[in-house]
PDB file of N, CA and C in Angstrom:
ATOM      1  N   MET A   1      -3.466 -25.752  17.952  1.00  0.00           N
ATOM      2  CA  MET A   1      -3.150 -24.407  17.504  1.00  0.00           C
ATOM      3  C   MET A   1      -4.361 -23.821  16.783  1.00  0.00           C
ATOM      4  N   THR A   2      -4.653 -22.581  17.054  1.00  0.00           N
ATOM      5  CA  THR A   2      -5.806 -21.908  16.480  1.00  0.00           C
ATOM      6  C   THR A   2      -5.414 -21.227  15.176  1.00  0.00           C
ATOM      7  N   SER A   3      -6.262 -21.361  14.172  1.00  0.00           N
ATOM      8  CA  SER A   3      -5.963 -20.727  12.887  1.00  0.00           C
ATOM      9  C   SER A   3      -6.377 -19.262  12.921  1.00  0.00           C
ATOM     10  N   LEU A   4      -5.846 -18.493  11.990  1.00  0.00           N
ATOM     11  CA  LEU A   4      -6.146 -17.081  11.894  1.00  0.00           C
ATOM     12  C   LEU A   4      -7.624 -16.846  11.580  1.00  0.00           C
ATOM     13  N   VAL A   5      -8.205 -17.725  10.787  1.00  0.00           N
ATOM     14  CA  VAL A   5      -9.633 -17.618  10.460  1.00  0.00           C
ATOM     15  C   VAL A   5     -10.466 -17.769  11.724  1.00  0.00           C
ATOM     16  N   GLU A   6     -10.134 -18.749  12.556  1.00  0.00           N
ATOM     17  CA  GLU A   6     -10.879 -18.963  13.803  1.00  0.00           C
ATOM     18  C   GLU A   6     -10.750 -17.775  14.742  1.00  0.00           C
ATOM     19  N   VAL A   7      -9.555 -17.219  14.841  1.00  0.00           N
ATOM     20  CA  VAL A   7      -9.337 -16.052  15.701  1.00  0.00           C
ATOM     21  C   VAL A   7     -10.157 -14.865  15.196  1.00  0.00           C
ATOM     22  N   ASN A   8     -10.134 -14.655  13.889  1.00  0.00           N
ATOM     23  CA  ASN A   8     -10.871 -13.545  13.302  1.00  0.00           C
ATOM     24  C   ASN A   8     -12.378 -13.689  13.540  1.00  0.00           C
ATOM     25  N   LEU A   9     -12.906 -14.901  13.365  1.00  0.00           N
ATOM     26  CA  LEU A   9     -14.330 -15.136  13.600  1.00  0.00           C
ATOM     27  C   LEU A   9     -14.685 -14.990  15.078  1.00  0.00           C
ATOM     28  N   ALA A  10     -13.798 -15.434  15.959  1.00  0.00           N
ATOM     29  CA  ALA A  10     -14.036 -15.295  17.400  1.00  0.00           C
ATOM     30  C   ALA A  10     -14.078 -13.821  17.792  1.00  0.00           C
ATOM     31  N   ARG A  11     -13.198 -13.026  17.222  1.00  0.00           N
ATOM     32  CA  ARG A  11     -13.208 -11.589  17.511  1.00  0.00           C
ATOM     33  C   ARG A  11     -14.512 -10.949  17.023  1.00  0.00           C
ATOM     34  N   ARG A  12     -14.962 -11.375  15.845  1.00  0.00           N
ATOM     35  CA  ARG A  12     -16.214 -10.826  15.310  1.00  0.00           C
ATOM     36  C   ARG A  12     -17.382 -11.183  16.230  1.00  0.00           C
ATOM     37  N   LYS A  13     -17.436 -12.435  16.685  1.00  0.00           N
ATOM     38  CA  LYS A  13     -18.514 -12.848  17.605  1.00  0.00           C
ATOM     39  C   LYS A  13     -18.458 -12.028  18.895  1.00  0.00           C
ATOM     40  N   TRP A  14     -17.246 -11.789  19.407  1.00  0.00           N
ATOM     41  CA  TRP A  14     -17.090 -10.998  20.621  1.00  0.00           C
ATOM     42  C   TRP A  14     -17.593  -9.570  20.399  1.00  0.00           C
ATOM     43  N   ARG A  15     -17.241  -8.990  19.247  1.00  0.00           N
ATOM     44  CA  ARG A  15     -17.680  -7.620  18.963  1.00  0.00           C
ATOM     45  C   ARG A  15     -19.206  -7.539  18.877  1.00  0.00           C
ATOM     46  N   ILE A  16     -19.823  -8.517  18.232  1.00  0.00           N
ATOM     47  CA  ILE A  16     -21.284  -8.518  18.095  1.00  0.00           C
ATOM     48  C   ILE A  16     -21.938  -8.656  19.464  1.00  0.00           C
ATOM     49  N   ALA A  17     -21.407  -9.542  20.307  1.00  0.00           N
ATOM     50  CA  ALA A  17     -21.972  -9.754  21.646  1.00  0.00           C
ATOM     51  C   ALA A  17     -21.732  -8.551  22.558  1.00  0.00           C
ATOM     52  N   THR A  18     -20.598  -7.890  22.400  1.00  0.00           N
ATOM     53  CA  THR A  18     -20.212  -6.789  23.282  1.00  0.00           C
ATOM     54  C   THR A  18     -20.850  -5.473  22.876  1.00  0.00           C
ATOM     55  N   LYS A  19     -21.180  -5.327  21.615  1.00  0.00           N
ATOM     56  CA  LYS A  19     -21.686  -4.062  21.080  1.00  0.00           C
ATOM     57  C   LYS A  19     -22.895  -3.550  21.856  1.00  0.00           C
ATOM     58  N   ALA A  20     -23.777  -4.448  22.274  1.00  0.00           N
ATOM     59  CA  ALA A  20     -25.009  -4.046  22.970  1.00  0.00           C
ATOM     60  C   ALA A  20     -24.729  -3.375  24.315  1.00  0.00           C
ATOM     61  N   GLY A  21     -23.595  -3.636  24.910  1.00  0.00           N
ATOM     62  CA  GLY A  21     -23.280  -3.091  26.233  1.00  0.00           C
ATOM     63  C   GLY A  21     -22.713  -1.686  26.202  1.00  0.00           C
ATOM     64  N   PHE A  22     -22.541  -1.101  25.020  1.00  0.00           N
ATOM     65  CA  PHE A  22     -21.945   0.231  24.929  1.00  0.00           C
ATOM     66  C   PHE A  22     -22.829   1.147  24.097  1.00  0.00           C
ATOM     67  N   LEU A  23     -22.827   2.401  24.457  1.00  0.00           N
ATOM     68  CA  LEU A  23     -23.573   3.381  23.673  1.00  0.00           C
ATOM     69  C   LEU A  23     -22.927   3.511  22.288  1.00  0.00           C
ATOM     70  N   PRO A  24     -23.740   3.677  21.253  1.00  0.00           N
ATOM     71  CA  PRO A  24     -23.181   3.764  19.900  1.00  0.00           C
ATOM     72  C   PRO A  24     -22.205   4.928  19.707  1.00  0.00           C
ATOM     73  N   LYS A  25     -22.398   6.025  20.451  1.00  0.00           N
ATOM     74  CA  LYS A  25     -21.521   7.191  20.289  1.00  0.00           C
ATOM     75  C   LYS A  25     -20.307   7.172  21.228  1.00  0.00           C
ATOM     76  N   SER A  26     -20.209   6.156  22.084  1.00  0.00           N
ATOM     77  CA  SER A  26     -19.036   6.064  22.947  1.00  0.00           C
ATOM     78  C   SER A  26     -17.837   5.636  22.107  1.00  0.00           C
ATOM     79  N   ALA A  27     -16.649   5.845  22.621  1.00  0.00           N
ATOM     80  CA  ALA A  27     -15.434   5.521  21.866  1.00  0.00           C
ATOM     81  C   ALA A  27     -15.387   4.031  21.507  1.00  0.00           C
ATOM     82  N   LEU A  28     -15.670   3.165  22.480  1.00  0.00           N
ATOM     83  CA  LEU A  28     -15.636   1.723  22.216  1.00  0.00           C
ATOM     84  C   LEU A  28     -16.801   1.307  21.315  1.00  0.00           C
ATOM     85  N   GLY A  29     -17.964   1.923  21.496  1.00  0.00           N
ATOM     86  CA  GLY A  29     -19.100   1.629  20.625  1.00  0.00           C
ATOM     87  C   GLY A  29     -18.809   1.966  19.175  1.00  0.00           C
ATOM     88  N   GLU A  30     -18.184   3.122  18.940  1.00  0.00           N
ATOM     89  CA  GLU A  30     -17.812   3.507  17.576  1.00  0.00           C
ATOM     90  C   GLU A  30     -16.733   2.588  17.014  1.00  0.00           C
ATOM     91  N   ALA A  31     -15.777   2.200  17.847  1.00  0.00           N
ATOM     92  CA  ALA A  31     -14.708   1.308  17.387  1.00  0.00           C
ATOM     93  C   ALA A  31     -15.264  -0.060  17.000  1.00  0.00           C
ATOM     94  N   ILE A  32     -16.171  -0.591  17.796  1.00  0.00           N
ATOM     95  CA  ILE A  32     -16.776  -1.888  17.487  1.00  0.00           C
ATOM     96  C   ILE A  32     -17.606  -1.796  16.215  1.00  0.00           C
ATOM     97  N   ALA A  33     -18.382  -0.725  16.069  1.00  0.00           N
ATOM     98  CA  ALA A  33     -19.205  -0.555  14.869  1.00  0.00           C
ATOM     99  C   ALA A  33     -18.325  -0.454  13.627  1.00  0.00           C
ATOM    100  N   TYR A  34     -17.233   0.276  13.740  1.00  0.00           N
ATOM    101  CA  TYR A  34     -16.326   0.419  12.604  1.00  0.00           C
ATOM    102  C   TYR A  34     -15.678  -0.921  12.256  1.00  0.00           C
ATOM    103  N   ALA A  35     -15.223  -1.654  13.246  1.00  0.00           N
ATOM    104  CA  ALA A  35     -14.591  -2.956  12.996  1.00  0.00           C
ATOM    105  C   ALA A  35     -15.582  -3.934  12.366  1.00  0.00           C
ATOM    106  N   ASN A  36     -16.834  -3.891  12.805  1.00  0.00           N
ATOM    107  CA  ASN A  36     -17.848  -4.754  12.193  1.00  0.00           C
ATOM    108  C   ASN A  36     -18.131  -4.332  10.753  1.00  0.00           C
ATOM    109  N   LEU A  37     -18.108  -3.039  10.505  1.00  0.00           N
ATOM    110  CA  LEU A  37     -18.378  -2.525   9.165  1.00  0.00           C
ATOM    111  C   LEU A  37     -17.324  -2.982   8.158  1.00  0.00           C
ATOM    112  N   ILE A  38     -16.072  -3.011   8.574  1.00  0.00           N
ATOM    113  CA  ILE A  38     -14.996  -3.360   7.637  1.00  0.00           C
ATOM    114  C   ILE A  38     -14.475  -4.781   7.833  1.00  0.00           C
ATOM    115  N   PHE A  39     -15.278  -5.629   8.461  1.00  0.00           N
ATOM    116  CA  PHE A  39     -14.860  -7.007   8.730  1.00  0.00           C
ATOM    117  C   PHE A  39     -14.431  -7.729   7.457  1.00  0.00           C
ATOM    118  N   CYS A  40     -15.229  -7.625   6.404  1.00  0.00           N
ATOM    119  CA  CYS A  40     -14.915  -8.336   5.154  1.00  0.00           C
ATOM    120  C   CYS A  40     -13.612  -7.839   4.547  1.00  0.00           C
ATOM    121  N   THR A  41     -13.425  -6.533   4.585  1.00  0.00           N
ATOM    122  CA  THR A  41     -12.193  -5.962   4.028  1.00  0.00           C
ATOM    123  C   THR A  41     -10.979  -6.434   4.818  1.00  0.00           C
ATOM    124  N   LEU A  42     -11.088  -6.434   6.134  1.00  0.00           N
ATOM    125  CA  LEU A  42      -9.968  -6.869   6.969  1.00  0.00           C
ATOM    126  C   LEU A  42      -9.686  -8.364   6.813  1.00  0.00           C
ATOM    127  N   SER A  43     -10.699  -9.129   6.477  1.00  0.00           N
ATOM    128  CA  SER A  43     -10.537 -10.573   6.347  1.00  0.00           C
ATOM    129  C   SER A  43      -9.994 -10.998   4.984  1.00  0.00           C
ATOM    130  N   ARG A  44      -9.951 -10.081   4.049  1.00  0.00           N
ATOM    131  CA  ARG A  44      -9.565 -10.441   2.689  1.00  0.00           C
ATOM    132  C   ARG A  44      -8.168 -11.054   2.620  1.00  0.00           C
ATOM    133  N   HIS A  45      -7.240 -10.567   3.427  1.00  0.00           N
ATOM    134  CA  HIS A  45      -5.878 -11.116   3.395  1.00  0.00           C
ATOM    135  C   HIS A  45      -5.833 -12.559   3.898  1.00  0.00           C
ATOM    136  N   ILE A  46      -6.825 -12.946   4.710  1.00  0.00           N
ATOM    137  CA  ILE A  46      -6.870 -14.325   5.195  1.00  0.00           C
ATOM    138  C   ILE A  46      -7.361 -15.254   4.092  1.00  0.00           C
ATOM    139  N   MET A  47      -8.400 -14.828   3.408  1.00  0.00           N
ATOM    140  CA  MET A  47      -9.017 -15.669   2.382  1.00  0.00           C
ATOM    141  C   MET A  47      -8.195 -15.738   1.098  1.00  0.00           C
ATOM    142  N   GLN A  48      -7.453 -14.681   0.830  1.00  0.00           N
ATOM    143  CA  GLN A  48      -6.627 -14.635  -0.374  1.00  0.00           C
ATOM    144  C   GLN A  48      -5.170 -14.525   0.073  1.00  0.00           C
ATOM    145  N   GLY A  49      -4.501 -15.654   0.139  1.00  0.00           N
ATOM    146  CA  GLY A  49      -3.172 -15.736   0.730  1.00  0.00           C
ATOM    147  C   GLY A  49      -2.095 -14.905   0.071  1.00  0.00           C
ATOM    148  N   TYR A  50      -2.293 -14.477  -1.164  1.00  0.00           N
ATOM    149  CA  TYR A  50      -1.260 -13.708  -1.850  1.00  0.00           C
ATOM    150  C   TYR A  50      -1.250 -12.239  -1.428  1.00  0.00           C
ATOM    151  N   LEU A  51      -2.282 -11.796  -0.720  1.00  0.00           N
ATOM    152  CA  LEU A  51      -2.334 -10.410  -0.273  1.00  0.00           C
ATOM    153  C   LEU A  51      -1.573 -10.266   1.037  1.00  0.00           C
ATOM    154  N   GLY A  52      -0.697  -9.298   1.100  1.00  0.00           N
ATOM    155  CA  GLY A  52       0.049  -9.050   2.316  1.00  0.00           C
ATOM    156  C   GLY A  52      -0.776  -8.274   3.325  1.00  0.00           C
ATOM    157  N   ILE A  53      -0.457  -8.424   4.588  1.00  0.00           N
ATOM    158  CA  ILE A  53      -1.205  -7.715   5.620  1.00  0.00           C
ATOM    159  C   ILE A  53      -0.592  -6.353   5.897  1.00  0.00           C
ATOM    160  N   ASP A  54       0.610  -6.105   5.427  1.00  0.00           N
ATOM    161  CA  ASP A  54       1.222  -4.803   5.645  1.00  0.00           C
ATOM    162  C   ASP A  54       1.500  -4.122   4.306  1.00  0.00           C
ATOM    163  N   ASN A  55       1.889  -2.876   4.383  1.00  0.00           N
ATOM    164  CA  ASN A  55       2.217  -2.131   3.181  1.00  0.00           C
ATOM    165  C   ASN A  55       3.596  -1.491   3.304  1.00  0.00           C
ATOM    166  N   ASN A  56       4.518  -2.204   3.912  1.00  0.00           N
ATOM    167  CA  ASN A  56       5.865  -1.680   4.120  1.00  0.00           C
ATOM    168  C   ASN A  56       6.550  -1.311   2.812  1.00  0.00           C
ATOM    169  N   PHE A  57       6.340  -2.117   1.758  1.00  0.00           N
ATOM    170  CA  PHE A  57       6.976  -1.800   0.482  1.00  0.00           C
ATOM    171  C   PHE A  57       6.488  -0.463  -0.054  1.00  0.00           C
ATOM    172  N   VAL A  58       5.194  -0.232   0.022  1.00  0.00           N
ATOM    173  CA  VAL A  58       4.630   1.026  -0.487  1.00  0.00           C
ATOM    174  C   VAL A  58       5.160   2.201   0.330  1.00  0.00           C
ATOM    175  N   GLU A  59       5.201   2.053   1.650  1.00  0.00           N
ATOM    176  CA  GLU A  59       5.710   3.134   2.487  1.00  0.00           C
ATOM    177  C   GLU A  59       7.169   3.436   2.180  1.00  0.00           C
ATOM    178  N   LYS A  60       7.969   2.410   1.966  1.00  0.00           N
ATOM    179  CA  LYS A  60       9.381   2.612   1.629  1.00  0.00           C
ATOM    180  C   LYS A  60       9.512   3.326   0.293  1.00  0.00           C
ATOM    181  N   THR A  61       8.699   2.937  -0.674  1.00  0.00           N
ATOM    182  CA  THR A  61       8.738   3.573  -1.985  1.00  0.00           C
ATOM    183  C   THR A  61       8.319   5.032  -1.880  1.00  0.00           C
ATOM    184  N   LEU A  62       7.303   5.321  -1.090  1.00  0.00           N
ATOM    185  CA  LEU A  62       6.837   6.705  -0.953  1.00  0.00           C
ATOM    186  C   LEU A  62       7.855   7.589  -0.250  1.00  0.00           C
ATOM    187  N   LYS A  63       8.691   7.003   0.614  1.00  0.00           N
ATOM    188  CA  LYS A  63       9.750   7.802   1.239  1.00  0.00           C
ATOM    189  C   LYS A  63      10.670   8.374   0.173  1.00  0.00           C
ATOM    190  N   ASP A  64      10.982   7.571  -0.852  1.00  0.00           N
ATOM    191  CA  ASP A  64      11.822   8.065  -1.942  1.00  0.00           C
ATOM    192  C   ASP A  64      11.126   9.184  -2.709  1.00  0.00           C
ATOM    193  N   VAL A  65       9.823   9.073  -2.884  1.00  0.00           N
ATOM    194  CA  VAL A  65       9.059  10.116  -3.573  1.00  0.00           C
ATOM    195  C   VAL A  65       9.111  11.410  -2.777  1.00  0.00           C
ATOM    196  N   VAL A  66       8.933  11.315  -1.469  1.00  0.00           N
ATOM    197  CA  VAL A  66       8.956  12.504  -0.616  1.00  0.00           C
ATOM    198  C   VAL A  66      10.343  13.145  -0.646  1.00  0.00           C
ATOM    199  N   ARG A  67      11.383  12.338  -0.616  1.00  0.00           N
ATOM    200  CA  ARG A  67      12.744  12.886  -0.679  1.00  0.00           C
ATOM    201  C   ARG A  67      12.988  13.617  -2.001  1.00  0.00           C
ATOM    202  N   GLY A  68      12.440  13.081  -3.080  1.00  0.00           N
ATOM    203  CA  GLY A  68      12.666  13.692  -4.382  1.00  0.00           C
ATOM    204  C   GLY A  68      11.786  14.881  -4.667  1.00  0.00           C
ATOM    205  N   ARG A  69      10.786  15.119  -3.849  1.00  0.00           N
ATOM    206  CA  ARG A  69       9.811  16.179  -4.117  1.00  0.00           C
ATOM    207  C   ARG A  69      10.454  17.535  -4.291  1.00  0.00           C
ATOM    208  N   LYS A  70      11.428  17.885  -3.452  1.00  0.00           N
ATOM    209  CA  LYS A  70      12.037  19.208  -3.575  1.00  0.00           C
ATOM    210  C   LYS A  70      12.847  19.333  -4.869  1.00  0.00           C
ATOM    211  N   PHE A  71      13.375  18.235  -5.381  1.00  0.00           N
ATOM    212  CA  PHE A  71      14.117  18.293  -6.630  1.00  0.00           C
ATOM    213  C   PHE A  71      13.181  18.455  -7.825  1.00  0.00           C
ATOM    214  N   TRP A  72      11.966  17.888  -7.726  1.00  0.00           N
ATOM    215  CA  TRP A  72      11.025  17.982  -8.837  1.00  0.00           C
ATOM    216  C   TRP A  72      10.445  19.388  -8.956  1.00  0.00           C
ATOM    217  N   LEU A  73      10.557  20.190  -7.908  1.00  0.00           N
ATOM    218  CA  LEU A  73      10.117  21.576  -7.998  1.00  0.00           C
ATOM    219  C   LEU A  73      10.889  22.312  -9.088  1.00  0.00           C
ATOM    220  N   PHE A  74      12.107  21.896  -9.313  1.00  0.00           N
ATOM    221  CA  PHE A  74      12.974  22.586 -10.256  1.00  0.00           C
ATOM    222  C   PHE A  74      13.157  21.771 -11.534  1.00  0.00           C
ATOM    223  N   ALA A  75      12.109  21.070 -11.950  1.00  0.00           N
ATOM    224  CA  ALA A  75      12.176  20.261 -13.164  1.00  0.00           C
ATOM    225  C   ALA A  75      12.114  21.137 -14.414  1.00  0.00           C
ATOM    226  N   GLY A  76      11.828  22.427 -14.263  1.00  0.00           N
ATOM    227  CA  GLY A  76      11.807  23.353 -15.400  1.00  0.00           C
ATOM    228  C   GLY A  76      10.396  23.688 -15.840  1.00  0.00           C
ATOM    229  N   SER A  77       9.515  22.720 -15.858  1.00  0.00           N
ATOM    230  CA  SER A  77       8.130  22.958 -16.270  1.00  0.00           C
ATOM    231  C   SER A  77       7.280  21.770 -15.815  1.00  0.00           C
ATOM    232  N   GLY A  78       5.978  21.892 -16.011  1.00  0.00           N
ATOM    233  CA  GLY A  78       5.089  20.781 -15.685  1.00  0.00           C
ATOM    234  C   GLY A  78       5.412  19.564 -16.529  1.00  0.00           C
ATOM    235  N   LYS A  79       5.729  19.799 -17.794  1.00  0.00           N
ATOM    236  CA  LYS A  79       6.067  18.694 -18.694  1.00  0.00           C
ATOM    237  C   LYS A  79       7.364  18.015 -18.244  1.00  0.00           C
ATOM    238  N   GLY A  80       8.335  18.809 -17.816  1.00  0.00           N
ATOM    239  CA  GLY A  80       9.586  18.247 -17.311  1.00  0.00           C
ATOM    240  C   GLY A  80       9.368  17.441 -16.040  1.00  0.00           C
ATOM    241  N   GLY A  81       8.486  17.926 -15.160  1.00  0.00           N
ATOM    242  CA  GLY A  81       8.166  17.195 -13.930  1.00  0.00           C
ATOM    243  C   GLY A  81       7.486  15.867 -14.221  1.00  0.00           C
ATOM    244  N   ARG A  82       6.561  15.870 -15.202  1.00  0.00           N
ATOM    245  CA  ARG A  82       5.888  14.617 -15.567  1.00  0.00           C
ATOM    246  C   ARG A  82       6.894  13.635 -16.172  1.00  0.00           C
ATOM    247  N   GLY A  83       7.811  14.141 -16.979  1.00  0.00           N
ATOM    248  CA  GLY A  83       8.848  13.264 -17.548  1.00  0.00           C
ATOM    249  C   GLY A  83       9.729  12.664 -16.465  1.00  0.00           C
ATOM    250  N   ALA A  84      10.104  13.508 -15.486  1.00  0.00           N
ATOM    251  CA  ALA A  84      10.935  13.017 -14.380  1.00  0.00           C
ATOM    252  C   ALA A  84      10.192  11.942 -13.583  1.00  0.00           C
ATOM    253  N   MET A  85       8.917  12.146 -13.342  1.00  0.00           N
ATOM    254  CA  MET A  85       8.140  11.152 -12.605  1.00  0.00           C
ATOM    255  C   MET A  85       7.989   9.858 -13.403  1.00  0.00           C
ATOM    256  N   THR A  86       7.867   9.967 -14.724  1.00  0.00           N
ATOM    257  CA  THR A  86       7.760   8.761 -15.549  1.00  0.00           C
ATOM    258  C   THR A  86       9.045   7.948 -15.454  1.00  0.00           C
ATOM    259  N   ILE A  87      10.170   8.613 -15.575  1.00  0.00           N
ATOM    260  CA  ILE A  87      11.454   7.921 -15.473  1.00  0.00           C
ATOM    261  C   ILE A  87      11.623   7.326 -14.075  1.00  0.00           C
ATOM    262  N   TYR A  88      11.238   8.097 -13.048  1.00  0.00           N
ATOM    263  CA  TYR A  88      11.352   7.616 -11.679  1.00  0.00           C
ATOM    264  C   TYR A  88      10.484   6.375 -11.468  1.00  0.00           C
ATOM    265  N   THR A  89       9.278   6.373 -12.042  1.00  0.00           N
ATOM    266  CA  THR A  89       8.387   5.220 -11.928  1.00  0.00           C
ATOM    267  C   THR A  89       9.000   3.996 -12.586  1.00  0.00           C
ATOM    268  N   LEU A  90       9.599   4.178 -13.759  1.00  0.00           N
ATOM    269  CA  LEU A  90      10.246   3.055 -14.446  1.00  0.00           C
ATOM    270  C   LEU A  90      11.403   2.498 -13.622  1.00  0.00           C
ATOM    271  N   ILE A  91      12.180   3.381 -13.019  1.00  0.00           N
ATOM    272  CA  ILE A  91      13.311   2.936 -12.189  1.00  0.00           C
ATOM    273  C   ILE A  91      12.801   2.163 -10.976  1.00  0.00           C
ATOM    274  N   GLN A  92      11.770   2.685 -10.295  1.00  0.00           N
ATOM    275  CA  GLN A  92      11.230   2.005  -9.120  1.00  0.00           C
ATOM    276  C   GLN A  92      10.644   0.638  -9.488  1.00  0.00           C
ATOM    277  N   THR A  93       9.978   0.561 -10.645  1.00  0.00           N
ATOM    278  CA  THR A  93       9.401  -0.712 -11.075  1.00  0.00           C
ATOM    279  C   THR A  93      10.494  -1.733 -11.365  1.00  0.00           C
ATOM    280  N   ALA A  94      11.564  -1.291 -12.038  1.00  0.00           N
ATOM    281  CA  ALA A  94      12.670  -2.199 -12.329  1.00  0.00           C
ATOM    282  C   ALA A  94      13.300  -2.715 -11.032  1.00  0.00           C
ATOM    283  N   GLU A  95      13.515  -1.816 -10.077  1.00  0.00           N
ATOM    284  CA  GLU A  95      14.098  -2.232  -8.800  1.00  0.00           C
ATOM    285  C   GLU A  95      13.177  -3.202  -8.072  1.00  0.00           C
ATOM    286  N   ARG A  96      11.886  -2.950  -8.134  1.00  0.00           N
ATOM    287  CA  ARG A  96      10.906  -3.837  -7.483  1.00  0.00           C
ATOM    288  C   ARG A  96      10.958  -5.236  -8.077  1.00  0.00           C
ATOM    289  N   ARG A  97      11.208  -5.326  -9.366  1.00  0.00           N
ATOM    290  CA  ARG A  97      11.278  -6.614 -10.056  1.00  0.00           C
ATOM    291  C   ARG A  97      12.658  -7.260  -9.959  1.00  0.00           C
ATOM    292  N   GLY A  98      13.607  -6.591  -9.294  1.00  0.00           N
ATOM    293  CA  GLY A  98      14.935  -7.162  -9.121  1.00  0.00           C
ATOM    294  C   GLY A  98      15.827  -7.002 -10.338  1.00  0.00           C
ATOM    295  N   VAL A  99      15.518  -6.015 -11.168  1.00  0.00           N
ATOM    296  CA  VAL A  99      16.283  -5.775 -12.386  1.00  0.00           C
ATOM    297  C   VAL A  99      17.120  -4.516 -12.181  1.00  0.00           C
ATOM    298  N   ASN A 100      18.359  -4.534 -12.672  1.00  0.00           N
ATOM    299  CA  ASN A 100      19.199  -3.350 -12.610  1.00  0.00           C
ATOM    300  C   ASN A 100      18.597  -2.291 -13.534  1.00  0.00           C
ATOM    301  N   PRO A 101      18.145  -1.137 -12.997  1.00  0.00           N
ATOM    302  CA  PRO A 101      17.474  -0.139 -13.836  1.00  0.00           C
ATOM    303  C   PRO A 101      18.355   0.394 -14.962  1.00  0.00           C
ATOM    304  N   TYR A 102      19.640   0.542 -14.700  1.00  0.00           N
ATOM    305  CA  TYR A 102      20.527   1.076 -15.740  1.00  0.00           C
ATOM    306  C   TYR A 102      20.601   0.116 -16.925  1.00  0.00           C
ATOM    307  N   VAL A 103      20.796  -1.163 -16.648  1.00  0.00           N
ATOM    308  CA  VAL A 103      20.873  -2.156 -17.724  1.00  0.00           C
ATOM    309  C   VAL A 103      19.530  -2.247 -18.444  1.00  0.00           C
ATOM    310  N   TYR A 104      18.440  -2.214 -17.694  1.00  0.00           N
ATOM    311  CA  TYR A 104      17.107  -2.339 -18.285  1.00  0.00           C
ATOM    312  C   TYR A 104      16.807  -1.173 -19.234  1.00  0.00           C
ATOM    313  N   HIS A 105      17.170   0.038 -18.817  1.00  0.00           N
ATOM    314  CA  HIS A 105      16.836   1.218 -19.627  1.00  0.00           C
ATOM    315  C   HIS A 105      17.908   1.531 -20.667  1.00  0.00           C
ATOM    316  N   ALA A 106      19.122   1.037 -20.492  1.00  0.00           N
ATOM    317  CA  ALA A 106      20.162   1.296 -21.484  1.00  0.00           C
ATOM    318  C   ALA A 106      19.866   0.557 -22.784  1.00  0.00           C
ATOM    319  N   GLY A 107      19.241  -0.605 -22.709  1.00  0.00           N
ATOM    320  CA  GLY A 107      18.913  -1.372 -23.909  1.00  0.00           C
ATOM    321  C   GLY A 107      18.023  -0.602 -24.865  1.00  0.00           C
ATOM    322  N   PRO A 108      16.803  -0.197 -24.460  1.00  0.00           N
ATOM    323  CA  PRO A 108      15.911   0.516 -25.377  1.00  0.00           C
ATOM    324  C   PRO A 108      16.443   1.882 -25.799  1.00  0.00           C
ATOM    325  N   THR A 109      17.098   2.617 -24.879  1.00  0.00           N
ATOM    326  CA  THR A 109      17.547   3.968 -25.233  1.00  0.00           C
ATOM    327  C   THR A 109      18.787   3.941 -26.103  1.00  0.00           C
ATOM    328  N   ALA A 110      19.556   2.881 -26.053  1.00  0.00           N
ATOM    329  CA  ALA A 110      20.763   2.803 -26.889  1.00  0.00           C
ATOM    330  C   ALA A 110      20.408   2.785 -28.370  1.00  0.00           C
ATOM    331  N   PHE A 111      19.253   2.228 -28.690  1.00  0.00           N
ATOM    332  CA  PHE A 111      18.857   2.119 -30.093  1.00  0.00           C
ATOM    333  C   PHE A 111      18.015   3.300 -30.555  1.00  0.00           C
ATOM    334  N   SER A 112      17.514   4.112 -29.645  1.00  0.00           N
ATOM    335  CA  SER A 112      16.640   5.216 -30.048  1.00  0.00           C
ATOM    336  C   SER A 112      17.408   6.482 -30.391  1.00  0.00           C
ATOM    337  N   ALA A 113      18.721   6.497 -30.251  1.00  0.00           N
ATOM    338  CA  ALA A 113      19.520   7.702 -30.516  1.00  0.00           C
ATOM    339  C   ALA A 113      19.710   7.964 -32.008  1.00  0.00           C
ATOM    340  N   SER A 114      19.449   7.008 -32.865  1.00  0.00           N
ATOM    341  CA  SER A 114      19.712   7.198 -34.288  1.00  0.00           C
ATOM    342  C   SER A 114      18.720   8.054 -34.985  1.00  0.00           C
TER     343      SER A 114
END
């Protein structure tokens, strides 16, 4: 079985060998040059196992932001919008950590009412 590192290095060798056969301004020439340019960045997830190769969590989180955008238009003011975003960020962070946001935020706010 071939490891991901070996596959990645084989692709890089292929790109270097193939690059000479295409004009730099051709579509494939530009694609090969770009892939060679960002080789280290693309390989980072292989060398550092804790980094994910996708960003599905971020995309899912941003969908909620986009849905809420029309509601934030009517936050009353810029200060109200920033406050709403701060609360929204805290809720999203709690959910990301697997904590019930209501329970997490009810604790500190229950004591601040006095």
